[in-house]
């Protein structure tokens, strides 16, 4: 299992093909329909799930089988992105059923979950109440308002901010209103430099980039339930 160090920039959600760079720890979201497998590369970890856009009744069984297989891989550190999309994808019923199946795979493997959610917050919150997950969920690509952010955080969720939203001036007030121990930053395959996102958010939070790295590293340790033995040394740290 590859893990970041406290000096790394962490791009918590991007896609295959993203440029890896020294000093950047990248979490690649593999989607079941792509038919790709995780490969052991330094400074890269994976999440694996069924993206609701690419879910169909006919592909469902083979996609679930792929998630079950991938979840057992130590380089796959979370299940997802999985979730609900009211604008794109199959029926809410198929989305719900497939989400629940993925959640039980996550529980079985003791892994947290990365959430994709578009205009389906009521559905997501209901699912959280019904499933009572033992591991935290991280909502990726967040671009909602303060109230929604606070509501999700109150359910033990982390928020990763949509690259294009977080670099806008209007995002400053939102990010300042949130507990820093609940945030992640991502490029989501956009080609935007994660370092630029860190720079913007460190200015918003009035901390140095190094301090922000430390905050997000600690969030990573917390989200993935890892243990810090000494400062900067993590159980299971390889290479
Ligand atoms: Zn994505």
Short mmCIF file of C-alpha atoms and ligand atoms in Angstrom, two decimals:
data_model
loop_
_atom_site.label_atom_id
_atom_site.label_comp_id
_atom_site.label_asym_id
_atom_site.label_seq_id
_atom_site.Cartn_x
_atom_site.Cartn_y
_atom_site.Cartn_z
CA UNK A 1 0.00 0.00 0.00
CA UNK A 2 1.43 3.37 -1.00
CA UNK A 3 0.78 6.23 1.38
CA UNK A 4 1.61 9.94 1.30
CA UNK A 5 4.00 11.73 3.60
CA UNK A 6 3.24 14.98 5.46
CA UNK A 7 5.32 16.92 2.89
CA UNK A 8 3.25 15.75 -0.08
CA UNK A 9 0.49 17.52 -1.94
CA UNK A 10 -2.43 15.07 -1.91
CA UNK A 11 -4.73 14.99 -4.93
CA UNK A 12 -7.51 12.95 -3.32
CA UNK A 13 -9.52 12.35 -6.48
CA UNK A 14 -8.38 12.20 -10.05
CA UNK A 15 -8.61 9.81 -12.97
CA UNK A 16 -6.35 7.49 -14.86
CA UNK A 17 -4.02 9.37 -17.15
CA UNK A 18 -3.38 12.14 -14.61
CA UNK A 19 0.21 13.31 -14.65
CA UNK A 20 2.06 12.11 -11.58
CA UNK A 21 4.74 14.36 -10.24
CA UNK A 22 7.33 14.11 -7.46
CA UNK A 23 5.88 15.63 -4.33
CA UNK A 24 2.30 14.87 -5.32
CA UNK A 25 0.47 11.87 -3.93
CA UNK A 26 -2.32 10.91 -6.33
CA UNK A 27 -5.47 8.94 -5.62
CA UNK A 28 -6.81 7.61 -8.91
CA UNK A 29 -10.48 6.78 -9.22
CA UNK A 30 -10.83 3.68 -11.38
CA UNK A 31 -14.36 3.12 -12.63
CA UNK A 32 -15.63 -0.42 -13.09
CA UNK A 33 -16.74 0.17 -16.70
CA UNK A 34 -13.18 1.11 -17.72
CA UNK A 35 -11.99 -2.47 -17.17
CA UNK A 36 -8.68 -1.29 -15.70
CA UNK A 37 -6.75 -2.76 -12.79
CA UNK A 38 -4.69 -0.94 -10.17
CA UNK A 39 -0.94 -1.04 -10.72
CA UNK A 40 1.59 -0.56 -7.98
CA UNK A 41 3.18 2.84 -8.67
CA UNK A 42 4.98 4.88 -6.03
CA UNK A 43 2.88 7.84 -4.79
CA UNK A 44 -0.31 6.47 -6.30
CA UNK A 45 -3.25 4.79 -4.60
CA UNK A 46 -6.63 3.86 -6.03
CA UNK A 47 -10.30 3.88 -5.35
CA UNK A 48 -12.54 1.56 -7.34
CA UNK A 49 -16.27 1.78 -7.88
CA UNK A 50 -19.23 2.00 -10.21
CA UNK A 51 -19.82 5.57 -11.36
CA UNK A 52 -23.58 6.12 -11.73
CA UNK A 53 -23.16 7.62 -15.22
CA UNK A 54 -21.81 4.34 -16.55
CA UNK A 55 -24.17 1.99 -14.76
CA UNK A 56 -26.68 0.00 -16.80
CA UNK A 57 -28.94 -2.93 -15.95
CA UNK A 58 -27.03 -5.17 -18.35
CA UNK A 59 -23.55 -4.20 -17.10
CA UNK A 60 -24.53 -4.23 -13.44
CA UNK A 61 -23.51 -7.80 -12.56
CA UNK A 62 -20.09 -7.66 -14.16
CA UNK A 63 -19.44 -4.21 -12.67
CA UNK A 64 -20.28 -5.41 -9.16
CA UNK A 65 -18.01 -8.43 -9.66
CA UNK A 66 -15.19 -6.04 -10.61
CA UNK A 67 -15.75 -3.99 -7.43
CA UNK A 68 -15.70 -7.12 -5.26
CA UNK A 69 -12.42 -8.21 -6.84
CA UNK A 70 -10.78 -4.76 -6.64
CA UNK A 71 -11.82 -4.12 -3.03
CA UNK A 72 -9.57 -6.98 -1.91
CA UNK A 73 -6.51 -5.29 -3.50
CA UNK A 74 -4.34 -3.48 -0.91
CA UNK A 75 -3.63 -0.60 -3.33
CA UNK A 76 -7.37 0.11 -3.48
CA UNK A 77 -7.83 2.27 -0.41
CA UNK A 78 -11.52 3.10 -0.78
CA UNK A 79 -14.63 2.02 -2.64
CA UNK A 80 -16.07 4.55 -5.11
CA UNK A 81 -16.75 6.84 -6.70
CA UNK A 82 -20.25 5.57 -6.10
CA UNK A 83 -23.49 7.36 -5.53
CA UNK A 84 -26.42 9.13 -7.06
CA UNK A 85 -26.94 11.39 -10.03
CA UNK A 86 -30.31 12.85 -10.87
CA UNK A 87 -29.10 14.41 -14.12
CA UNK A 88 -27.39 11.47 -15.75
CA UNK A 89 -27.46 7.67 -15.39
CA UNK A 90 -30.05 4.94 -14.94
CA UNK A 91 -33.21 4.84 -12.80
CA UNK A 92 -32.99 5.94 -9.15
CA UNK A 93 -33.91 2.39 -8.19
CA UNK A 94 -30.94 0.81 -9.99
CA UNK A 95 -28.65 3.55 -8.64
CA UNK A 96 -29.86 2.86 -5.10
CA UNK A 97 -29.50 -0.91 -5.34
CA UNK A 98 -26.02 -0.66 -6.85
CA UNK A 99 -24.93 1.89 -4.25
CA UNK A 100 -26.06 -0.38 -1.40
CA UNK A 101 -24.21 -3.33 -2.90
CA UNK A 102 -21.03 -1.28 -3.11
CA UNK A 103 -21.48 -0.12 0.48
CA UNK A 104 -21.64 -3.68 1.71
CA UNK A 105 -18.42 -4.48 -0.18
CA UNK A 106 -16.79 -1.48 1.54
CA UNK A 107 -17.99 -2.64 4.96
CA UNK A 108 -16.74 -6.15 4.34
CA UNK A 109 -13.27 -4.84 3.50
CA UNK A 110 -13.27 -2.10 6.14
CA UNK A 111 -12.70 0.59 3.55
CA UNK A 112 -14.14 4.11 3.40
CA UNK A 113 -16.22 5.32 0.48
CA UNK A 114 -15.90 8.11 -2.10
CA UNK A 115 -19.24 9.59 -3.03
CA UNK A 116 -20.43 11.09 -6.31
CA UNK A 117 -23.66 13.00 -5.71
CA UNK A 118 -25.47 15.35 -8.06
CA UNK A 119 -28.82 16.82 -6.98
CA UNK A 120 -29.60 13.80 -4.85
CA UNK A 121 -28.63 14.95 -1.35
CA UNK A 122 -31.87 13.70 0.22
CA UNK A 123 -31.19 10.27 -1.27
CA UNK A 124 -27.61 10.31 0.01
CA UNK A 125 -28.59 11.35 3.53
CA UNK A 126 -31.34 8.72 3.64
CA UNK A 127 -28.87 6.05 2.51
CA UNK A 128 -26.47 7.15 5.23
CA UNK A 129 -29.17 6.86 7.86
CA UNK A 130 -30.30 3.46 6.61
CA UNK A 131 -26.85 1.91 6.13
CA UNK A 132 -25.10 3.41 9.18
CA UNK A 133 -21.61 3.00 7.67
CA UNK A 134 -18.81 2.28 10.11
CA UNK A 135 -16.27 4.14 7.93
CA UNK A 136 -16.54 7.77 6.84
CA UNK A 137 -17.77 8.83 3.43
CA UNK A 138 -16.01 11.50 1.40
CA UNK A 139 -18.12 13.57 -0.96
CA UNK A 140 -15.93 14.39 -3.92
CA UNK A 141 -16.45 17.36 -6.23
CA UNK A 142 -18.32 19.37 -3.61
CA UNK A 143 -19.67 22.74 -4.75
CA UNK A 144 -22.72 23.24 -2.55
CA UNK A 145 -23.48 25.85 0.08
CA UNK A 146 -22.47 26.23 3.72
CA UNK A 147 -25.60 24.61 5.16
CA UNK A 148 -25.28 21.51 3.02
CA UNK A 149 -21.55 21.27 3.84
CA UNK A 150 -22.29 21.51 7.57
CA UNK A 151 -25.03 18.90 7.31
CA UNK A 152 -22.75 16.40 5.55
CA UNK A 153 -19.92 17.03 8.01
CA UNK A 154 -22.31 16.40 10.91
CA UNK A 155 -22.75 12.88 9.45
CA UNK A 156 -19.04 12.14 9.77
CA UNK A 157 -18.38 12.94 6.10
CA UNK A 158 -15.35 14.59 4.53
CA UNK A 159 -15.67 17.03 1.64
CA UNK A 160 -13.35 17.25 -1.32
CA UNK A 161 -13.77 20.40 -3.33
CA UNK A 162 -14.40 20.62 -7.02
CA UNK A 163 -11.27 22.04 -8.66
CA UNK A 164 -13.08 24.73 -10.60
CA UNK A 165 -15.27 25.87 -7.72
CA UNK A 166 -12.62 26.13 -5.04
CA UNK A 167 -10.33 28.43 -7.00
CA UNK A 168 -13.10 31.03 -7.39
CA UNK A 169 -13.21 34.03 -5.02
CA UNK A 170 -16.73 33.12 -3.82
CA UNK A 171 -15.45 29.81 -2.43
CA UNK A 172 -13.32 31.63 0.15
CA UNK A 173 -16.15 32.26 2.57
CA UNK A 174 -17.36 28.66 2.40
CA UNK A 175 -13.98 27.06 3.02
CA UNK A 176 -13.30 29.42 5.93
CA UNK A 177 -16.59 28.42 7.55
CA UNK A 178 -15.73 24.70 7.65
CA UNK A 179 -13.65 22.70 10.11
CA UNK A 180 -10.26 22.28 8.36
CA UNK A 181 -10.07 18.71 9.62
CA UNK A 182 -12.82 17.72 7.18
CA UNK A 183 -11.45 18.99 3.86
CA UNK A 184 -9.66 17.46 0.89
CA UNK A 185 -8.63 18.92 -2.46
CA UNK A 186 -8.83 17.32 -5.89
CA UNK A 187 -8.21 17.87 -9.59
CA UNK A 188 -10.72 15.26 -10.84
CA UNK A 189 -8.84 14.62 -14.07
CA UNK A 190 -9.11 18.28 -15.10
CA UNK A 191 -5.43 18.87 -15.74
CA UNK A 192 -5.44 21.70 -13.17
CA UNK A 193 -2.30 21.70 -11.01
CA UNK A 194 -3.10 20.54 -7.46
CA UNK A 195 -0.37 22.92 -6.24
CA UNK A 196 -2.41 25.89 -7.50
CA UNK A 197 -5.44 24.63 -5.61
CA UNK A 198 -3.37 24.30 -2.42
CA UNK A 199 -2.02 27.82 -2.90
CA UNK A 200 -5.51 29.32 -3.28
CA UNK A 201 -6.90 27.47 -0.25
CA UNK A 202 -3.89 28.27 1.94
CA UNK A 203 -4.50 31.95 1.19
CA UNK A 204 -8.20 31.52 2.03
CA UNK A 205 -7.39 29.85 5.32
CA UNK A 206 -4.54 32.25 6.08
CA UNK A 207 -2.04 29.44 6.60
CA UNK A 208 1.14 28.48 4.78
CA UNK A 209 1.07 25.83 2.06
CA UNK A 210 3.18 23.61 4.36
CA UNK A 211 0.60 23.96 7.11
CA UNK A 212 -2.20 23.11 4.67
CA UNK A 213 -0.25 20.02 3.56
CA UNK A 214 0.00 18.99 7.20
CA UNK A 215 -3.76 19.50 7.73
CA UNK A 216 -4.74 17.47 4.68
CA UNK A 217 -2.20 14.75 5.49
CA UNK A 218 -3.80 14.41 8.93
CA UNK A 219 -7.22 14.25 7.28
CA UNK A 220 -5.92 11.46 5.07
CA UNK A 221 -4.72 9.52 8.13
CA UNK A 222 -8.12 10.04 9.79
CA UNK A 223 -10.23 9.18 6.74
CA UNK A 224 -8.33 5.99 6.04
CA UNK A 225 -8.05 5.12 9.71
CA UNK A 226 -4.25 4.87 9.66
CA UNK A 227 -1.98 5.38 12.63
CA UNK A 228 0.87 7.82 12.99
CA UNK A 229 3.65 6.15 14.98
CA UNK A 230 6.12 9.02 14.93
CA UNK A 231 5.68 12.35 13.26
CA UNK A 232 5.41 11.59 9.58
CA UNK A 233 5.78 7.85 9.87
CA UNK A 234 2.78 5.74 9.19
CA UNK A 235 2.14 2.09 9.83
CA UNK A 236 2.24 0.25 6.54
CA UNK A 237 4.26 2.98 4.86
CA UNK A 238 6.08 1.48 1.90
CA UNK A 239 8.91 2.98 -0.15
ZN1 LIG B 1 -14.13 11.86 -10.74
#
